[in-house]
mmCIF file of C-alpha atoms and ligand atoms in Angstrom:
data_model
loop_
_atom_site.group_PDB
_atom_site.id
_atom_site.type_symbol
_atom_site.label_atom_id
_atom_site.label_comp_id
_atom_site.label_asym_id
_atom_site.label_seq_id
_atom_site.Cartn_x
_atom_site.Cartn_y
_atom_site.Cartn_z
ATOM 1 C CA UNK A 1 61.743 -240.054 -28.831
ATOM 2 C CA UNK A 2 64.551 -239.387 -30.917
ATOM 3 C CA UNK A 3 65.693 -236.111 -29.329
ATOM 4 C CA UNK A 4 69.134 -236.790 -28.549
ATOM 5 C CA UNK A 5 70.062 -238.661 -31.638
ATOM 6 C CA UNK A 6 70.712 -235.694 -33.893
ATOM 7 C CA UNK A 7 72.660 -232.495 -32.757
ATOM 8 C CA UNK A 8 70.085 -230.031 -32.332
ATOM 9 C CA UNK A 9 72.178 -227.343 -34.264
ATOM 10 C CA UNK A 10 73.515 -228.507 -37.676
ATOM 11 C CA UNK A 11 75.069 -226.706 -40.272
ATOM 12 C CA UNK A 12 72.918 -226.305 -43.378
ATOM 13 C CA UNK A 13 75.563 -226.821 -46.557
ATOM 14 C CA UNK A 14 73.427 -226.014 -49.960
ATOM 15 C CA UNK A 15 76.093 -223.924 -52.139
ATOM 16 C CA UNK A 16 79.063 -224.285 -49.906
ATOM 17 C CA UNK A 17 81.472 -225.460 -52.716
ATOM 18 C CA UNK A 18 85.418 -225.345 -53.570
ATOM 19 C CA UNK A 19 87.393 -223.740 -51.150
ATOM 20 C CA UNK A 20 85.067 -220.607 -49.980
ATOM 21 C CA UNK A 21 82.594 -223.691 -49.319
ATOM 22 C CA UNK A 22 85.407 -225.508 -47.456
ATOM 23 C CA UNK A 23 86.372 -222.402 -45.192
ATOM 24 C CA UNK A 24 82.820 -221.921 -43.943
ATOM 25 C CA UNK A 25 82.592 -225.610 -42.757
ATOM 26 C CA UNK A 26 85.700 -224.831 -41.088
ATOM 27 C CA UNK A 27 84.902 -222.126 -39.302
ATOM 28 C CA UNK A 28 81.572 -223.828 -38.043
ATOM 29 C CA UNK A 29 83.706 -226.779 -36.972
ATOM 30 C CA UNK A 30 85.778 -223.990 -35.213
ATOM 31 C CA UNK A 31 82.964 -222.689 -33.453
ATOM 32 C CA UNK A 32 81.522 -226.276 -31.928
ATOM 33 C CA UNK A 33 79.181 -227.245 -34.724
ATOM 34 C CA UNK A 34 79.535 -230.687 -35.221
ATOM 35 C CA UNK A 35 76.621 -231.259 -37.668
ATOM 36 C CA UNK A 36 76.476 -231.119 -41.199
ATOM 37 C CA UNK A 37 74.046 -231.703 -43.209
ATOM 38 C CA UNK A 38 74.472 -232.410 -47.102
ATOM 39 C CA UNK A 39 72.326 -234.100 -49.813
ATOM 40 C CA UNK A 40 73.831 -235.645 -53.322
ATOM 41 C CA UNK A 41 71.718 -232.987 -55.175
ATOM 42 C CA UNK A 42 74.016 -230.126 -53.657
ATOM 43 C CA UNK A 43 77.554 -230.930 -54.492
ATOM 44 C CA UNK A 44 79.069 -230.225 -51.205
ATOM 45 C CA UNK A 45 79.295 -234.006 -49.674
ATOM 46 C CA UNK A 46 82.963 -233.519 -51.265
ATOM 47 C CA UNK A 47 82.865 -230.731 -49.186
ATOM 48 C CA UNK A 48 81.910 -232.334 -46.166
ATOM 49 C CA UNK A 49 84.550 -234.880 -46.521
ATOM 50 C CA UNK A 50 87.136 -232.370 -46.815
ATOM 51 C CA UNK A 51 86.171 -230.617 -43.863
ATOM 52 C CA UNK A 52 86.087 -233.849 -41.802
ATOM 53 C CA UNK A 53 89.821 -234.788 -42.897
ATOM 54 C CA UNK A 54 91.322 -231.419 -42.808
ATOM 55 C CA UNK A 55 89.373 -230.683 -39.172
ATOM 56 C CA UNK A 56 91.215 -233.783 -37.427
ATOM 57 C CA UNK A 57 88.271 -234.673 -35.692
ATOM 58 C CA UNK A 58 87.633 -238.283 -35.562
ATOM 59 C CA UNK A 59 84.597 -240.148 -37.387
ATOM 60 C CA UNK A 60 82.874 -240.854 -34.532
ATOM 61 C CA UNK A 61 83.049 -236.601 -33.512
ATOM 62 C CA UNK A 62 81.361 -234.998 -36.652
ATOM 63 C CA UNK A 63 77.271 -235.772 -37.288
ATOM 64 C CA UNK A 64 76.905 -236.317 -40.656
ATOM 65 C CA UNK A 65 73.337 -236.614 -42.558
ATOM 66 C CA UNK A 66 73.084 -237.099 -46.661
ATOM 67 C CA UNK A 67 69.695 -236.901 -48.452
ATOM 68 C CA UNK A 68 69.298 -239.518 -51.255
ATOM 69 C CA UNK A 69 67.618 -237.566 -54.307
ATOM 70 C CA UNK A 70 64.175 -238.221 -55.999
ATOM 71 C CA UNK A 71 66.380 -239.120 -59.473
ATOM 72 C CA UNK A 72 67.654 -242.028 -57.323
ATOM 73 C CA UNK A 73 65.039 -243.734 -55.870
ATOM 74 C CA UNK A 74 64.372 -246.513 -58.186
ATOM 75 C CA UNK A 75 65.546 -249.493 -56.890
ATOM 76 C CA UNK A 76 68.162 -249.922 -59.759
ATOM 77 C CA UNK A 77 69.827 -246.783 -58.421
ATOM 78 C CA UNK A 78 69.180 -246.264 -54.701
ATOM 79 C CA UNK A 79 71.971 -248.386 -53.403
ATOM 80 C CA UNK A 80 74.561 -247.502 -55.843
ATOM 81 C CA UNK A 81 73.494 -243.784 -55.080
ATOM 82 C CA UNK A 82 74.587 -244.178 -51.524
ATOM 83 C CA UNK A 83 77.424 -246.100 -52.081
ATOM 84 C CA UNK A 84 78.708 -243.053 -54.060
ATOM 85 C CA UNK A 85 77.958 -241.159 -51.802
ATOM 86 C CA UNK A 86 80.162 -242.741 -49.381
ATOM 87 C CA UNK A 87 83.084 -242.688 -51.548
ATOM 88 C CA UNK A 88 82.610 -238.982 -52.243
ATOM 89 C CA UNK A 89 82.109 -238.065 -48.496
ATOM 90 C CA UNK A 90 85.131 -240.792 -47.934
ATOM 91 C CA UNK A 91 83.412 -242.084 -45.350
ATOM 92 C CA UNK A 92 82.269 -246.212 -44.279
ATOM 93 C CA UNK A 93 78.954 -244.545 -43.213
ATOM 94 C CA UNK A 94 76.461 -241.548 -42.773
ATOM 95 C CA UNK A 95 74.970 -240.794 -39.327
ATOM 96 C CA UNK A 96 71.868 -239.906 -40.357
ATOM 97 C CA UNK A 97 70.506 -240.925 -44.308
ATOM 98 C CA UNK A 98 67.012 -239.018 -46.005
ATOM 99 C CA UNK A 99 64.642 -239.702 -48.932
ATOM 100 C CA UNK A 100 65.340 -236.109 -50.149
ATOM 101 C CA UNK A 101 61.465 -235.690 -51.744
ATOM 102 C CA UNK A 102 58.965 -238.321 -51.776
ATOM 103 C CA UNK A 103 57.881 -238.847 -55.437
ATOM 104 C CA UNK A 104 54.868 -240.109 -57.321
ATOM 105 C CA UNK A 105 53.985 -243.553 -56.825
ATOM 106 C CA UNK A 106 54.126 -244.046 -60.701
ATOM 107 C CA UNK A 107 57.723 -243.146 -61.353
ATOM 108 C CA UNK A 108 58.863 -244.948 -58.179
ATOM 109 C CA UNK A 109 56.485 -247.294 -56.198
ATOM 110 C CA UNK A 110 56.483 -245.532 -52.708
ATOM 111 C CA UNK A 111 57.480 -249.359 -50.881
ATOM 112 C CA UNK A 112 60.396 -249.989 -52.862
ATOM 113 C CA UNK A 113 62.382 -246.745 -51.810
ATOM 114 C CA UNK A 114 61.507 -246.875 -48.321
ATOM 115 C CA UNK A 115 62.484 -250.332 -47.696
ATOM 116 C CA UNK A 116 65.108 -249.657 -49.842
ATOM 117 C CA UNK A 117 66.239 -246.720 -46.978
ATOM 118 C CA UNK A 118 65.825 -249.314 -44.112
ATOM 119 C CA UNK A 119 68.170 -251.636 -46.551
ATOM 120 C CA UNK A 120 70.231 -249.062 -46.721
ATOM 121 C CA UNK A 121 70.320 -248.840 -42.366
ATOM 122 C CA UNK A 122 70.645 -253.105 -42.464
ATOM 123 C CA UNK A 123 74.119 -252.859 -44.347
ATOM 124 C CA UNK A 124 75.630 -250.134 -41.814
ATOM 125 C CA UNK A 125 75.827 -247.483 -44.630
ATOM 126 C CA UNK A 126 73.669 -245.111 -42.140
ATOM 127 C CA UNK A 127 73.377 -245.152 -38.180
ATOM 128 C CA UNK A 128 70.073 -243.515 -38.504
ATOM 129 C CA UNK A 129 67.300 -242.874 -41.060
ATOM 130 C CA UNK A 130 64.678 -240.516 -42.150
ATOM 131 C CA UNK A 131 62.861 -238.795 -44.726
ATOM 132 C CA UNK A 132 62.447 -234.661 -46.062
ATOM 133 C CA UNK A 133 59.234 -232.861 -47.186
ATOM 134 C CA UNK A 134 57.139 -235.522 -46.254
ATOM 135 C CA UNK A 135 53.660 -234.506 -45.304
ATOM 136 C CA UNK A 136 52.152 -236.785 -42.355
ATOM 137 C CA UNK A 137 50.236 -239.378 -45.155
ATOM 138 C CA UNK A 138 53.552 -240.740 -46.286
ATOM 139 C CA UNK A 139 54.990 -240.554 -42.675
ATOM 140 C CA UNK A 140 51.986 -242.863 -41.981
ATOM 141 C CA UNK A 141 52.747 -244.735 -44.518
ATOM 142 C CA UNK A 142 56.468 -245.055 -44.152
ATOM 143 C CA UNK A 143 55.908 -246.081 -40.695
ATOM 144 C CA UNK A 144 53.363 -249.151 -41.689
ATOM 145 C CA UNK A 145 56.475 -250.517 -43.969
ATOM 146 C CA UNK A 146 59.295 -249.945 -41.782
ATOM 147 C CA UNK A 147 57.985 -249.883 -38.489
ATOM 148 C CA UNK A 148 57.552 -247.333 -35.087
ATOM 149 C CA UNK A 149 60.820 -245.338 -34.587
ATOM 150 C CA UNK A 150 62.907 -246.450 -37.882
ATOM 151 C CA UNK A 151 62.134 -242.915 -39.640
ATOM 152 C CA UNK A 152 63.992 -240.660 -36.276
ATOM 153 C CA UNK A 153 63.300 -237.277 -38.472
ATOM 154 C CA UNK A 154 61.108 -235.198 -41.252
ATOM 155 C CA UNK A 155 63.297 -232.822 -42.391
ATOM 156 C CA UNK A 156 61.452 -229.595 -43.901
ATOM 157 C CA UNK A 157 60.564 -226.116 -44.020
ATOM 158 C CA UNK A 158 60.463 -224.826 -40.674
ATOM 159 C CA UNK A 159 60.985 -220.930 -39.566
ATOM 160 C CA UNK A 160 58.652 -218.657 -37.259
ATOM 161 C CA UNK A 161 56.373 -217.583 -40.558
ATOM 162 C CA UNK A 162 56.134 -220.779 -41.551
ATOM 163 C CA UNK A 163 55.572 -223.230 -38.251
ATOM 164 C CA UNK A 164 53.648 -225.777 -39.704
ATOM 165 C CA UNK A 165 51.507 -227.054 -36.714
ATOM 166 C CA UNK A 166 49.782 -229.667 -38.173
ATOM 167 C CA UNK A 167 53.020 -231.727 -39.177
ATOM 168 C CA UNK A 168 54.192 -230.340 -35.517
ATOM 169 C CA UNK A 169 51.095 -231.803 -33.984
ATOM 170 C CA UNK A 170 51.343 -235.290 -35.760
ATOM 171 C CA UNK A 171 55.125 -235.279 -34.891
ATOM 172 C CA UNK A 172 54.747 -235.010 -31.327
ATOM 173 C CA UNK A 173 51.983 -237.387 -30.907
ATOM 174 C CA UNK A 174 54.128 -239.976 -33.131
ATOM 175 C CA UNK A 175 57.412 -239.463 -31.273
ATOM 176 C CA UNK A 176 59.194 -237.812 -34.733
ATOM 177 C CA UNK A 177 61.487 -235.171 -34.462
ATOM 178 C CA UNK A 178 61.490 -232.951 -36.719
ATOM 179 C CA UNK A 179 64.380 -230.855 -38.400
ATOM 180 C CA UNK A 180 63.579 -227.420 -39.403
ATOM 181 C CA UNK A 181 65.419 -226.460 -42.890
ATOM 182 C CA UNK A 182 65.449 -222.925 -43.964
ATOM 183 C CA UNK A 183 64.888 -221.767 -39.928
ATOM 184 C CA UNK A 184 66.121 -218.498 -40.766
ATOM 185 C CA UNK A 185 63.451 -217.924 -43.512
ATOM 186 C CA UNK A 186 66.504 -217.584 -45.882
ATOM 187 C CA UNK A 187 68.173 -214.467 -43.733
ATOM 188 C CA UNK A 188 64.541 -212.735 -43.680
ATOM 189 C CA UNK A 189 63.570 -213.041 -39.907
ATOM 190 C CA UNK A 190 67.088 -210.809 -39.279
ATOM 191 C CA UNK A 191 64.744 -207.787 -40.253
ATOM 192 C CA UNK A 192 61.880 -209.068 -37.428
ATOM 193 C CA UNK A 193 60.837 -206.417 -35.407
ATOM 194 C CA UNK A 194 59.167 -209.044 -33.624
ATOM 195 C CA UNK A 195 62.109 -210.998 -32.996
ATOM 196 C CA UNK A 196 64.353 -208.202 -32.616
ATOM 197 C CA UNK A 197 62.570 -206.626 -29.029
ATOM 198 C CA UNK A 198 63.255 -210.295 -28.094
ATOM 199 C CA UNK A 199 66.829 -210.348 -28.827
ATOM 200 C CA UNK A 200 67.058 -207.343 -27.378
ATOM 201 C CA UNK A 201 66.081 -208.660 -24.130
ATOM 202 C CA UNK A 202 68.138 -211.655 -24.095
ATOM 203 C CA UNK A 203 71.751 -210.000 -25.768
ATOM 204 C CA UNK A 204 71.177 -212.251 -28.904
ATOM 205 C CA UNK A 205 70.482 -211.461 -32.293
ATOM 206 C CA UNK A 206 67.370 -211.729 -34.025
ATOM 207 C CA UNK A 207 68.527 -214.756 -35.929
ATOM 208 C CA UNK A 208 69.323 -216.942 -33.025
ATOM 209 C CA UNK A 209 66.090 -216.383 -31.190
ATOM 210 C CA UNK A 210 64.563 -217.483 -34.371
ATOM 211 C CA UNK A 211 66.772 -220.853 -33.613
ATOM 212 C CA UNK A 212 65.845 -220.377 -29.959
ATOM 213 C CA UNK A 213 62.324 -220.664 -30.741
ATOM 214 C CA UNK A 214 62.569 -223.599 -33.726
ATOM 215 C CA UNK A 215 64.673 -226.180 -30.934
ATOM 216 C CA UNK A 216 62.213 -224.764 -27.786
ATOM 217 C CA UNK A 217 59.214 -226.366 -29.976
ATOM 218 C CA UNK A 218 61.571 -229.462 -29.887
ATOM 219 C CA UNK A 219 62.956 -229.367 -33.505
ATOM 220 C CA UNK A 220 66.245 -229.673 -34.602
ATOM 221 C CA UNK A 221 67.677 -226.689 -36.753
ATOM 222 C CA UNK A 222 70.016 -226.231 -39.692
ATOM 223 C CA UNK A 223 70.914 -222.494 -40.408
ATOM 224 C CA UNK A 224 73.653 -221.979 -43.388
ATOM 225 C CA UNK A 225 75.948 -219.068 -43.537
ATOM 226 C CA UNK A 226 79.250 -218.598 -44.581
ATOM 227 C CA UNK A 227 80.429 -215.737 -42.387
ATOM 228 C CA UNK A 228 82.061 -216.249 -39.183
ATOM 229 C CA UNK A 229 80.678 -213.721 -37.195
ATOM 230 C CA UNK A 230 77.109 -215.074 -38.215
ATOM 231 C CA UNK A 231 77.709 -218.736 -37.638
ATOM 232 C CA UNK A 232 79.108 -217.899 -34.038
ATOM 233 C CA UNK A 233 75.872 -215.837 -33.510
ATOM 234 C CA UNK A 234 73.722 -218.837 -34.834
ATOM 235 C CA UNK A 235 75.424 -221.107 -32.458
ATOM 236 C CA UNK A 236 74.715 -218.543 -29.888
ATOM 237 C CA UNK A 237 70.957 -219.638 -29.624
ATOM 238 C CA UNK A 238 71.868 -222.889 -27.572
ATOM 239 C CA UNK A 239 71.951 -220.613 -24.440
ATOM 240 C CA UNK A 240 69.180 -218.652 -24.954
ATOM 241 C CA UNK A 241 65.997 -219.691 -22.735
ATOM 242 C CA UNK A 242 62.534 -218.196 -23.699
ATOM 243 C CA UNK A 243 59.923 -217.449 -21.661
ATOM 244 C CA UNK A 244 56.247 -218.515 -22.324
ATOM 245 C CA UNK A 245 55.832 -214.861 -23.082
ATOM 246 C CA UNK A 246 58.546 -214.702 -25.889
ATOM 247 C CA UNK A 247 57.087 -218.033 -27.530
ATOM 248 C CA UNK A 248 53.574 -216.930 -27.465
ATOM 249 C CA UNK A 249 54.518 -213.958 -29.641
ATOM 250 C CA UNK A 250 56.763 -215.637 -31.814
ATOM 251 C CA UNK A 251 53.794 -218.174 -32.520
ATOM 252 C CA UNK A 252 51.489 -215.132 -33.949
ATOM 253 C CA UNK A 253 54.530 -214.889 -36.065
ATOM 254 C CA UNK A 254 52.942 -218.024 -38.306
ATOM 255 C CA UNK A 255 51.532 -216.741 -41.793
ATOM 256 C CA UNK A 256 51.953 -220.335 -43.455
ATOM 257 C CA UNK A 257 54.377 -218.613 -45.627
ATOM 258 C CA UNK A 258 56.414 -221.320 -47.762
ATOM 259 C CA UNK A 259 59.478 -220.384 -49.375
ATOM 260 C CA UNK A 260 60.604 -224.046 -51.064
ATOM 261 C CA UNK A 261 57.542 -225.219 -53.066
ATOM 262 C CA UNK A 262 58.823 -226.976 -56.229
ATOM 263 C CA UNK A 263 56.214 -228.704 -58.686
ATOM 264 C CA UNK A 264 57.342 -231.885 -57.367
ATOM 265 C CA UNK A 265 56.125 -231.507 -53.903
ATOM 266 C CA UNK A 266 53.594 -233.132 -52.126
ATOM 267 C CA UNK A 267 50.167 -231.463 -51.247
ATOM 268 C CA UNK A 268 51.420 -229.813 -48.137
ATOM 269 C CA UNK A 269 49.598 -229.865 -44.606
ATOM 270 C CA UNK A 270 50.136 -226.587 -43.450
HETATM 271 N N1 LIG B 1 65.542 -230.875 -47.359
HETATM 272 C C1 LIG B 1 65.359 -229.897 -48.212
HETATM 273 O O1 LIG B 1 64.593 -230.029 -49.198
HETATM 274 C C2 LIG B 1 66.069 -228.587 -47.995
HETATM 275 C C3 LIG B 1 65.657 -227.443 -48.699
HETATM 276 C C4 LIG B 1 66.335 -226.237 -48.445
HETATM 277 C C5 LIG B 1 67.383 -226.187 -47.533
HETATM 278 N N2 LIG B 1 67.781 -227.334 -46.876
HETATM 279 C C6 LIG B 1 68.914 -227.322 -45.914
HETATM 280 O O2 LIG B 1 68.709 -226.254 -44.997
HETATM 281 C C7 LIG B 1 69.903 -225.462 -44.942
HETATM 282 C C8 LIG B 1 69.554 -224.052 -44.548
HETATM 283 O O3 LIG B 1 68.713 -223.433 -45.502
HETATM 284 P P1 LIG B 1 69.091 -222.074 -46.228
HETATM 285 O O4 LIG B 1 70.567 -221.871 -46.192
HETATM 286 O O5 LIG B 1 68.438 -222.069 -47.546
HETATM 287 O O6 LIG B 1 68.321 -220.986 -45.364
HETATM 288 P P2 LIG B 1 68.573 -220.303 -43.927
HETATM 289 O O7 LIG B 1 69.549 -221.054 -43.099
HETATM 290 O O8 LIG B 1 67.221 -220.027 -43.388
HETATM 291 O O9 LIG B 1 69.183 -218.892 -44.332
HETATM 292 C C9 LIG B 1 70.469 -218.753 -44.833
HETATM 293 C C10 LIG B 1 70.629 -217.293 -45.246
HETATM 294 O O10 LIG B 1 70.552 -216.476 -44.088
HETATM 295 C C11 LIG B 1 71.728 -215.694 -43.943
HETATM 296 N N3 LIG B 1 72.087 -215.735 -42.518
HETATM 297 C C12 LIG B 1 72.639 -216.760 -41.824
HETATM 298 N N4 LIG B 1 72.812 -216.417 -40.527
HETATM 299 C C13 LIG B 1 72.349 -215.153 -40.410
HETATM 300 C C14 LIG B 1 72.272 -214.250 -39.336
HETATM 301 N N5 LIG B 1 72.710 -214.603 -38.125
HETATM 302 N N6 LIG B 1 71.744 -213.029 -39.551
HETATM 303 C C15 LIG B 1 71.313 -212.672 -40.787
HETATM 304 N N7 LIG B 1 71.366 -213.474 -41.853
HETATM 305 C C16 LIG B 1 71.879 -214.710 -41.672
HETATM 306 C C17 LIG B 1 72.785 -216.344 -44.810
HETATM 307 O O11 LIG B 1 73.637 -215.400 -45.374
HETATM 308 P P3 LIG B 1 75.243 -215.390 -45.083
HETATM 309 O O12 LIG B 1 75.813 -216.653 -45.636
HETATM 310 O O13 LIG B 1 75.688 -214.174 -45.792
HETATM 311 O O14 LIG B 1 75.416 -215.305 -43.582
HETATM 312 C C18 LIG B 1 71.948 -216.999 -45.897
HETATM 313 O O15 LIG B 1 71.707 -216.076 -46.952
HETATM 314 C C19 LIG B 1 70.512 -225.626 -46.348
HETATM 315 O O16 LIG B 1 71.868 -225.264 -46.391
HETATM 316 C C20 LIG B 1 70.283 -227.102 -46.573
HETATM 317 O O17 LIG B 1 71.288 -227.868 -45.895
HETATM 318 C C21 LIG B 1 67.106 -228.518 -47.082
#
């Protein structure tokens, strides 16, 4: 089981850019994160390598995962992709590389880009690998190609109204971890009422039992936010130890409500 390869709090990254961008990987560095998670469709792995110089911290100190993006799976461009990546992050390596979104087997045969990943793993340009909105077919799949334990995560949407049990399910039984993007339902569980008579109860805010609850069913979680206050409170839910009570609740939270749901995605379990 993969659950001590990846940090189980990361730092989600989509539209931290320039400077503002810069300051709020900072300040998460400040705090203890030490897990960021980029993708080349977001512009911020510039970002990411600027916070890893200016922060001091050594290489082998900051967790860093990149996504590689469905324009970029064809073989012609999948290794130049990461390569580039590299450069732009200015590091030798990524801890952690993704297929960002699996796509049609017609514009990219499914093999090539997933042996193309574990390629990617054989030349040291990523510690670890693993794939995003994957639904448990293509994990199957993946897993026939590469073999048991190569993928260590799916990474996808994830928060208490969304919980996805099925992929959950199939995770567990297959040893997967997954990461949970979007745990704080974009900023909407704040308003929980739910959630809130928890965090009442433990000192915390709503957010982080949100978190609380996401890494208690074993996943790993990447909130975003660029305020201070709000990333120390995120980092908060790390202490925070829920009862069998507070998770029962939380799990009548579930309305399968997805938030990320481009035309490109897969047909869904959950
Ligand atoms: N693999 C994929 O396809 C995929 C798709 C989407 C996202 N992701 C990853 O997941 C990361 C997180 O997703 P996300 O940023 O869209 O959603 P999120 O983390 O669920 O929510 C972020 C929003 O919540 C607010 N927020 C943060 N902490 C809060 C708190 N303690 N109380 C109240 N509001 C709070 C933030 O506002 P403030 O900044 O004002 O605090 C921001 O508007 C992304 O950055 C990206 O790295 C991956």
């Amino acid at each position: 089981m993969s659950a001590s390869i990846i940090p189980p709090i990361g730092l989600g990254t989509y539209g931290r850019l320039g400077d503002e961008g810069l300051a709020a990987l900072l300040s998460a560095i400040e705090i203890g994160y030490r897990h960021l998670d980029t993708a080349q469709s977001y512009g911020t792995e510039i970002t990411v390598g600027r916070a890893l110089k200016t922060s001091g911290l050594g290489r082998d100190e900051l967790f860093v995962t990149t996504k590689v993006a469905d324009t970029n799976l064809a073989l012609s461009s999948f290794m130049p992709s990461v390569e580039k990546s590299l450069e732009i992050l200015d590091i030798d390596y990524v801890d952690l590389l993704l297929i960002h979104w699996p796509t049609r087997e017609e514009i990219v045969p499914f093999e090539d880009y997933i042996k193309a990943l574990g390629e990617a793993k054989a030349r040291g340009f990523a510690r670890y690998i693993g794939v995003s909105n994957f639904p448990i077919m293509l994990l199957e799949h993946a897993e026939t190609i590469l073999g048991k334990g190569e993928i260590v995560t799916n990474q996808i949407e994830i928060h208490p109204y969304l919980q996805s049990p099925r992929v959950r399910d199939y995770a567990r039984r297959a040893g997967l971890q997954l990461t949970a993007y979007m745990p704080l339902a974009k900023g909407a569980v704040a308003n929980d009422t739910v959630l809130a008579a928890i965090a009442e109860k433990h000192g915390v805010t709503t957010a982080a039992i949100s978190l609380a609850f996401l890494m208690e069913e074993g996943h790993v979680v990447i909130p975003s936010s660029a305020n201070m206050q709000r990333l120390k409170d995120n980092w908060a839910a790390s202490t925070v130890r829920l009862d069998a009570e507070d998770m029962e609740a939380i799990r009548g939270l579930d309305r399968a409500n997805r938030m990320i749901n481009p035309e490109k995605s897969p047909t869904w379990d959950d």
